[in-house]
């Protein structure tokens, strides 16, 4: 039930209360509540749970984790495995 | 999809699996707390990628599974009332009460509606001023700000016909409950990433210290989970017991302040009883005094409700990591997802249902 999925903020709904925005989840758009992320901007990736955006995805951290994992992968290929 | 596909990549999973094999020298028992992680582990067959000496047990982190039977009974009693629209997340509808479930109430003409968001329930209340609209507010910390925001919004709109049946539970007191039991055999935890998205992970630091257990905040995709397990085993093998964060792209140490504020605008900490486990002190939320007019239990004056657990069901042991689903005598025979005896067979995040669907 704690499922939360990533999507990209496309726009904010003007004068909405609570503050709402349109988030694109791989082609499917939904209007979600932005009240928990006052600092979010258009084009930010966020994760959404039960209609609420709850966190902005940190691109740098994501890249860093993936870089670590793929470095390990290249090492394996170099070793001919 | 960006931020999903990368974490489902079989090559990355394979590399992580090999690393875990390479560093594991002793038998370890670790627990994932969250039902979403249980589902992901069982569905993607992660246990097959792990050393046989590494035992993964499934924790109490499925809100559907730990909502007390008394609450399910209360939900059914409210939904049966003539002037009520009962709203809920879909997973709660099939949980069996003593004689029926919400889905049957709906099939027999009750106005029971599945909502995606608690704000949808508020909108239904706005549109139907002549009806009482009740929302079944269950969930962990992840869901609490959304449920709080619904009450907050109803107050702002001055709605008199909206209330919640509140059964909110918290993760850290449940971990403490498990660790302080003499039966405990869990040596390390994967903490639930989305719970920590809201609350951060400072609360886990004293627990790791007090009980000498490493805790790794972990995401939900297979690569995340294997990465979390690798971090956990690395700590166990080195004799460390720190709180670490695998899910750093989403989770910050202090969590989401705005969400926490929203929770504590509306809720306060209370004792909660957990299905299969019993009462755990300070393990949930209830509405603050100034919001009691949104409390469905008061509004409908339900009083104490008796509920009987089916005697064969060992859900309590499963939720504490003492047994696995296939060790239950009625698993897959008298108890199936079509005819569940206990909540872990109902929810797709319940350990029994996950085993039934993916391990048969
Ligand atoms: S298989 Fe069914 S009866 Fe057995 S523990 Fe799971 S839910 Fe309970």
GROMACS .gro file of C-alpha atoms and ligand atoms in nm, chain B residues 312-315 318 325 328 330-332 335 341-345 352, ligand 1:
model
   25
  393UNK     CA    1  -0.606  -2.189   1.228
  394UNK     CA    2  -0.458  -1.858   1.118
  395UNK     CA    3  -0.100  -1.799   1.233
  396UNK     CA    4  -0.077  -1.452   1.081
  399UNK     CA    5   0.410  -1.459   1.013
  406UNK     CA    6   0.330  -1.866   0.502
  409UNK     CA    7   0.062  -2.256   0.804
  411UNK     CA    8  -0.426  -2.434   0.595
  412UNK     CA    9  -0.212  -2.234   0.350
  413UNK     CA   10  -0.336  -2.293  -0.005
  416UNK     CA   11  -0.706  -2.048   0.295
  422UNK     CA   12  -0.904  -1.678   0.639
  423UNK     CA   13  -0.660  -1.408   0.742
  424UNK     CA   14  -0.558  -1.067   0.612
  425UNK     CA   15  -0.211  -1.169   0.481
  426UNK     CA   16  -0.394  -1.381   0.222
  433UNK     CA   17   0.057  -1.535   0.235
  442LIG     S1   18  -0.229  -1.892   0.504
  442LIG    FE1   19  -0.424  -1.797   0.563
  442LIG     S2   20  -0.474  -1.891   0.760
  442LIG    FE2   21  -0.256  -1.930   0.722
  442LIG     S3   22  -0.150  -1.757   0.821
  442LIG    FE3   23  -0.182  -1.698   0.607
  442LIG     S4   24  -0.376  -1.586   0.612
  442LIG    FE4   25  -0.366  -1.699   0.805
   0.00000   0.00000   0.00000
